[in-house]
Amino acid sequence: MKSVRTLCFLLVSAIFAHADNNVPTIANDFVFTFFNSHNTSPLSDALLLAIVSNNNNGTANIIVTSSYLSFTTIRVSVAPYSVLKIPITPESIQAQFPGNVTADGHIIVEDKGIRLQSDLPVAVYAHAEAYGGYSTDSFLVLPAIHLGMQYVAVTSTQPEGTIANMIAVVAYQDNTQVKIGTQTVTLNALQVASVASYGNLSGTVISGNKPFGAISGCTCGFGNPHEGCSYEAVMLLPGSGWGTQFAAIPLMYLSTNWYQVVANTNNTIVSAEGTTVATINAGEYREFQIGAALVTSNNPVQLIQIGQVSFK
């Protein structure tokens, strides 16, 4: 019998050193996008969902819109204290669908942003899966009020062959000038600028003149150990939301987990239970493996938990 534990790419639950660094996840307005989930020729089996959690004692009325011409506006209601899965179609709404063949790192601009609004505060997750669920991931969608103007990408450090790492940014306002690495582009609201590369994009700085959302990861990244690949995506925290203390807890069935950390300050020292696991400069990243631990740093960092794929 074969069982699969999918690889996930999630922001570690953080205990921030300063209360003003906390980033609430419940709000009324969200923008996000999906980047391509197919690592080969496109198959019409990609499932895209916006998952809405309503923890209010009243019904939340939701409207989902997009700049994508083939998208039809969605209006739904979420009952009190319940979760609703909203299918997002067509699957071609994914950035760089059916995939960037050359993955040469150049910016591609598309009208593929998604906006979700609610009359009551809700939490939103974006979910994508392909190949019958063998390649899947979900990420927390940050509320629009907490979008920032500078991010640092985290992607797979083990991309292979024709499998691309990706960065996708979505504008919240018109005339948003965004810089991804050394490339600059101007976007209007809900336009998406994406970059795909067969190389590692971790540490790439993404900045803009107005708040915008940024998602990064891999079409099908390999975890550690190198057992199999799965879709990886995370909505990045702006640098202003980074922290210095993190509760690292291994995923279910694991005694240890791999983590990736990125910094935006030179001479940043990262420790787990008092033992140094990484010393990095601005724009650098490191991966390390630990069990349950309190991870601390002398400067704010972004810490990502990497899942594993196993076949039994």
Coordinates of C-alpha atoms in Angstrom, one line a residue:
M1 CA 0.0 0.0 0.0
K2 CA 1.3 3.4 -0.9
S3 CA 0.5 6.4 1.3
V4 CA 1.7 10.0 0.6
R5 CA 2.5 12.7 3.0
T6 CA 2.5 15.8 0.9
L7 CA 5.1 18.4 1.1
C8 CA 3.9 21.7 2.4
F9 CA 5.6 25.1 2.5
L10 CA 4.2 27.1 5.5
L11 CA 5.1 30.1 7.6
V12 CA 6.0 28.8 11.0
S13 CA 3.7 30.0 13.8
A14 CA 5.6 32.9 15.2
I15 CA 5.9 34.4 18.7
F16 CA 7.1 37.8 17.8
A17 CA 9.5 39.6 20.1
H18 CA 7.4 42.8 19.9
A19 CA 3.6 42.9 20.1
D20 CA 3.5 45.5 17.2
N21 CA 4.9 42.8 14.9
N22 CA 1.9 40.6 15.2
V23 CA 0.0 40.1 11.9
P24 CA -3.7 39.3 12.4
T25 CA -5.1 36.9 9.9
I26 CA -8.8 37.8 10.0
A27 CA -10.1 40.7 7.9
N28 CA -12.6 41.8 5.2
D29 CA -10.4 42.2 2.2
F30 CA -7.8 39.9 0.5
V31 CA -5.8 39.8 -2.7
F32 CA -3.8 36.8 -4.0
T33 CA -3.0 34.6 -7.0
F34 CA -2.0 31.1 -7.9
F35 CA 1.1 30.3 -9.8
N36 CA 1.4 27.3 -12.2
S37 CA 0.9 24.0 -10.4
H38 CA 1.8 21.8 -13.4
N39 CA 5.4 20.6 -13.7
T40 CA 5.0 19.1 -17.2
S41 CA 2.4 19.6 -19.9
P42 CA -0.9 20.9 -18.5
L43 CA -3.4 18.4 -17.4
S44 CA -7.0 19.4 -16.8
D45 CA -7.1 18.2 -13.2
A46 CA -5.9 21.1 -11.2
L47 CA -8.2 22.0 -8.3
L48 CA -8.0 25.5 -7.1
L49 CA -9.9 26.6 -3.9
A50 CA -10.4 29.7 -1.8
I51 CA -11.1 28.3 1.7
V52 CA -13.0 30.7 3.9
S53 CA -13.3 30.3 7.7
N54 CA -16.1 32.3 9.3
N55 CA -15.8 32.4 13.1
N56 CA -18.6 34.9 13.6
N57 CA -22.1 34.3 15.0
G58 CA -23.5 35.8 11.8
T59 CA -23.4 34.8 8.1
A60 CA -20.5 36.1 6.1
N61 CA -21.4 37.3 2.6
I62 CA -18.4 36.8 0.2
I63 CA -17.7 38.2 -3.2
V64 CA -14.7 37.0 -5.3
T65 CA -13.6 39.0 -8.3
S66 CA -10.6 38.8 -10.7
S67 CA -9.1 40.8 -13.5
Y68 CA -8.9 37.6 -15.6
L69 CA -11.3 37.8 -18.5
S70 CA -12.5 34.2 -18.3
F71 CA -13.3 34.5 -14.5
T72 CA -16.9 34.8 -13.4
T73 CA -17.6 36.8 -10.3
I74 CA -18.6 34.5 -7.3
R75 CA -21.1 35.5 -4.6
V76 CA -21.6 33.0 -1.8
S77 CA -22.5 33.0 1.9
V78 CA -20.6 31.2 4.7
A79 CA -22.7 30.1 7.7
P80 CA -21.7 31.1 11.2
Y81 CA -18.8 29.1 12.7
S82 CA -18.2 27.1 9.5
V83 CA -15.7 26.7 6.7
L84 CA -16.6 26.9 3.0
K85 CA -14.4 25.7 0.0
I86 CA -14.9 28.0 -3.0
P87 CA -13.8 26.5 -6.3
I88 CA -11.7 29.0 -8.4
T89 CA -12.1 28.4 -12.1
P90 CA -10.9 28.2 -14.8
E91 CA -7.6 26.6 -13.9
S92 CA -5.9 28.8 -16.6
I93 CA -6.1 31.6 -14.0
Q94 CA -2.8 30.3 -12.7
A95 CA 0.1 32.6 -13.4
Q96 CA 2.2 31.3 -16.3
F97 CA -0.3 28.5 -17.0
P98 CA 0.4 26.1 -18.7
G99 CA 3.9 26.7 -17.4
N100 CA 7.0 28.7 -18.5
V101 CA 8.8 26.4 -20.9
T102 CA 12.1 28.3 -20.8
A103 CA 11.9 29.5 -17.2
D104 CA 14.4 32.1 -18.1
G105 CA 13.7 34.4 -15.1
H106 CA 12.1 37.2 -17.1
I107 CA 9.0 38.9 -15.7
I108 CA 5.6 38.0 -17.3
V109 CA 2.6 40.2 -16.6
E110 CA -0.9 38.8 -16.7
D111 CA -4.4 39.9 -15.5
K112 CA -4.8 37.0 -13.1
G113 CA -5.1 38.5 -9.6
I114 CA -8.0 37.4 -7.3
R115 CA -9.7 39.6 -4.7
L116 CA -11.9 38.2 -2.0
Q117 CA -14.1 40.6 0.1
S118 CA -16.4 39.8 3.0
D119 CA -18.9 41.8 5.0
L120 CA -17.6 40.1 8.2
P121 CA -14.0 39.4 9.2
V122 CA -12.9 36.0 8.0
A123 CA -9.7 34.0 7.5
V124 CA -8.8 32.8 3.9
Y125 CA -6.6 30.1 2.6
A126 CA -5.6 29.4 -1.0
H127 CA -5.4 25.7 -2.0
A128 CA -4.0 24.1 -5.2
E129 CA -3.6 20.5 -6.1
A130 CA -2.7 18.6 -9.3
Y131 CA -2.3 15.0 -10.4
G132 CA -5.1 13.7 -8.3
G133 CA -3.9 15.3 -5.1
Y134 CA -0.3 13.9 -5.3
S135 CA 1.0 17.4 -5.7
T136 CA -0.7 19.9 -3.4
D137 CA -0.3 22.8 -1.0
S138 CA -2.3 25.5 0.8
F139 CA -1.2 28.9 2.0
L140 CA -2.6 31.5 4.4
V141 CA -3.8 34.6 2.5
L142 CA -2.6 37.7 4.3
P143 CA -5.3 40.4 4.7
A144 CA -4.9 43.4 2.4
I145 CA -4.4 45.7 5.3
H146 CA -1.2 43.9 6.2
L147 CA 0.4 43.9 2.7
G148 CA 3.8 45.4 2.6
M149 CA 6.3 47.0 0.2
Q150 CA 9.3 44.7 0.6
Y151 CA 9.6 40.9 0.8
V152 CA 12.3 38.2 0.4
A153 CA 11.4 35.1 -1.6
V154 CA 11.7 31.5 -0.3
T155 CA 11.7 28.7 -2.9
S156 CA 12.9 25.1 -3.3
T157 CA 16.6 24.7 -3.0
Q158 CA 16.4 21.5 -5.0
P159 CA 14.6 22.2 -8.2
E160 CA 15.2 19.7 -11.0
G161 CA 15.1 19.5 -14.7
T162 CA 12.0 21.2 -16.1
I163 CA 10.6 22.0 -12.6
A164 CA 10.6 25.8 -12.0
N165 CA 10.8 27.8 -8.9
M166 CA 8.4 30.8 -9.0
I167 CA 7.7 34.2 -7.6
A168 CA 4.3 35.9 -8.2
V169 CA 3.3 39.3 -7.0
V170 CA -0.2 40.8 -7.2
A171 CA -0.9 44.5 -7.1
Y172 CA -3.6 46.0 -4.8
Q173 CA -3.6 49.4 -6.4
D174 CA -3.1 50.9 -9.8
N175 CA 0.3 52.2 -10.8
T176 CA 2.2 49.9 -8.4
Q177 CA 5.9 49.8 -9.4
V178 CA 7.4 46.4 -8.4
K179 CA 11.0 45.3 -8.5
I180 CA 11.8 41.6 -8.5
G181 CA 15.5 41.1 -8.2
T182 CA 16.9 43.5 -10.8
Q183 CA 13.7 43.7 -13.0
T184 CA 11.1 46.5 -12.6
V185 CA 7.5 46.6 -13.9
T186 CA 4.4 48.7 -13.3
L187 CA 1.1 47.0 -12.5
N188 CA -2.5 48.0 -12.1
A189 CA -4.8 46.6 -9.4
L190 CA -5.1 42.8 -9.7
Q191 CA -2.4 42.5 -12.3
V192 CA 0.2 39.7 -11.6
A193 CA 3.9 39.8 -12.3
S194 CA 5.6 36.4 -12.1
V195 CA 9.1 35.0 -12.6
A196 CA 10.0 31.4 -13.1
S197 CA 13.5 29.9 -13.0
Y198 CA 15.1 26.5 -12.8
G199 CA 17.6 28.0 -10.4
N200 CA 17.1 28.8 -6.7
L201 CA 15.2 32.1 -6.1
S202 CA 15.5 32.1 -2.3
G203 CA 16.8 35.4 -1.1
T204 CA 15.4 37.4 -4.0
V205 CA 14.3 40.8 -2.8
I206 CA 10.9 42.0 -4.0
S207 CA 10.0 45.6 -3.4
G208 CA 7.5 48.2 -4.6
N209 CA 6.2 51.8 -4.1
K210 CA 2.8 50.7 -2.9
P211 CA 1.6 47.7 -0.8
F212 CA 1.2 44.5 -2.8
G213 CA 1.0 40.7 -2.2
A214 CA 3.8 38.2 -2.9
I215 CA 3.7 34.4 -3.2
S216 CA 6.7 32.2 -3.8
G217 CA 7.6 28.6 -4.0
C218 CA 8.0 25.8 -6.6
T219 CA 5.9 24.1 -9.2
C220 CA 7.0 20.8 -7.7
G221 CA 9.8 21.1 -5.1
F222 CA 11.7 18.4 -3.4
G223 CA 11.8 18.3 0.4
N224 CA 14.5 16.9 2.6
P225 CA 15.3 14.0 2.3
H226 CA 15.0 14.0 -1.4
E227 CA 12.1 11.5 -1.8
G228 CA 9.6 13.1 -4.2
C229 CA 8.2 16.5 -5.3
S230 CA 5.1 18.4 -4.6
Y231 CA 3.6 21.9 -5.2
E232 CA 5.0 24.4 -2.8
A233 CA 3.5 27.9 -2.2
V234 CA 3.6 30.5 0.6
M235 CA 2.3 34.0 0.8
L236 CA 5.2 36.0 2.1
L237 CA 5.3 38.2 5.2
P238 CA 6.6 41.7 4.5
G239 CA 9.8 42.5 6.2
S240 CA 7.9 44.6 8.8
G241 CA 6.2 41.5 10.0
W242 CA 9.2 39.3 10.6
G243 CA 10.1 38.1 14.1
T244 CA 12.9 37.0 16.4
Q245 CA 11.2 34.1 18.2
F246 CA 9.4 31.1 16.6
A247 CA 7.8 28.0 17.9
A248 CA 9.1 25.2 15.7
I249 CA 6.9 22.1 15.9
P250 CA 7.4 19.1 13.5
L251 CA 4.6 18.1 11.2
M252 CA 2.4 15.1 12.0
Y253 CA 4.3 11.7 12.1
L254 CA 7.7 13.5 12.0
S255 CA 10.2 13.8 14.9
T256 CA 12.2 16.5 13.0
N257 CA 11.5 19.0 10.3
W258 CA 13.5 21.0 7.8
Y259 CA 13.3 24.8 7.9
Q260 CA 14.5 27.6 5.6
V261 CA 15.4 31.0 7.1
V262 CA 16.1 34.3 5.2
A263 CA 17.5 37.5 6.6
N264 CA 17.5 41.2 5.6
T265 CA 20.2 42.2 8.1
N266 CA 23.9 41.3 8.0
N267 CA 25.4 39.1 10.8
T268 CA 22.1 37.6 11.7
I269 CA 22.5 34.6 14.1
V270 CA 19.7 32.0 14.3
S271 CA 19.6 29.6 17.1
A272 CA 17.5 26.6 18.2
E273 CA 17.3 26.0 21.9
G274 CA 20.5 28.1 22.3
T275 CA 22.5 26.3 19.7
T276 CA 23.5 28.3 16.6
V277 CA 22.0 26.7 13.4
A278 CA 22.8 29.6 10.9
T279 CA 24.7 32.8 10.6
I280 CA 23.6 34.8 7.5
N281 CA 23.7 38.2 5.9
A282 CA 21.0 40.2 4.2
G283 CA 19.5 38.3 1.3
E284 CA 21.0 35.0 2.3
Y285 CA 19.2 31.8 3.3
R286 CA 20.0 28.6 5.1
E287 CA 18.3 25.3 5.7
F288 CA 18.5 23.3 8.8
Q289 CA 16.8 20.3 10.5
I290 CA 15.5 20.3 14.1
G291 CA 12.9 18.8 16.3
A292 CA 10.5 20.7 18.4
A293 CA 12.3 23.8 19.6
L294 CA 12.2 27.5 20.2
V295 CA 14.0 29.3 17.4
T296 CA 15.5 32.7 18.1
S297 CA 17.5 35.3 16.2
N298 CA 19.3 38.5 17.0
N299 CA 17.6 40.3 14.1
P300 CA 14.2 39.8 12.5
V301 CA 14.0 36.8 10.1
Q302 CA 11.5 34.9 8.0
L303 CA 11.3 31.3 8.9
I304 CA 9.6 28.7 6.7
Q305 CA 8.8 25.1 7.6
I306 CA 9.3 22.5 4.9
G307 CA 7.3 19.3 4.9
Q308 CA 8.4 15.9 3.5
V309 CA 7.1 13.4 1.0
S310 CA 7.1 9.8 1.8
F311 CA 5.9 6.6 0.1
K312 CA 5.0 3.5 2.1

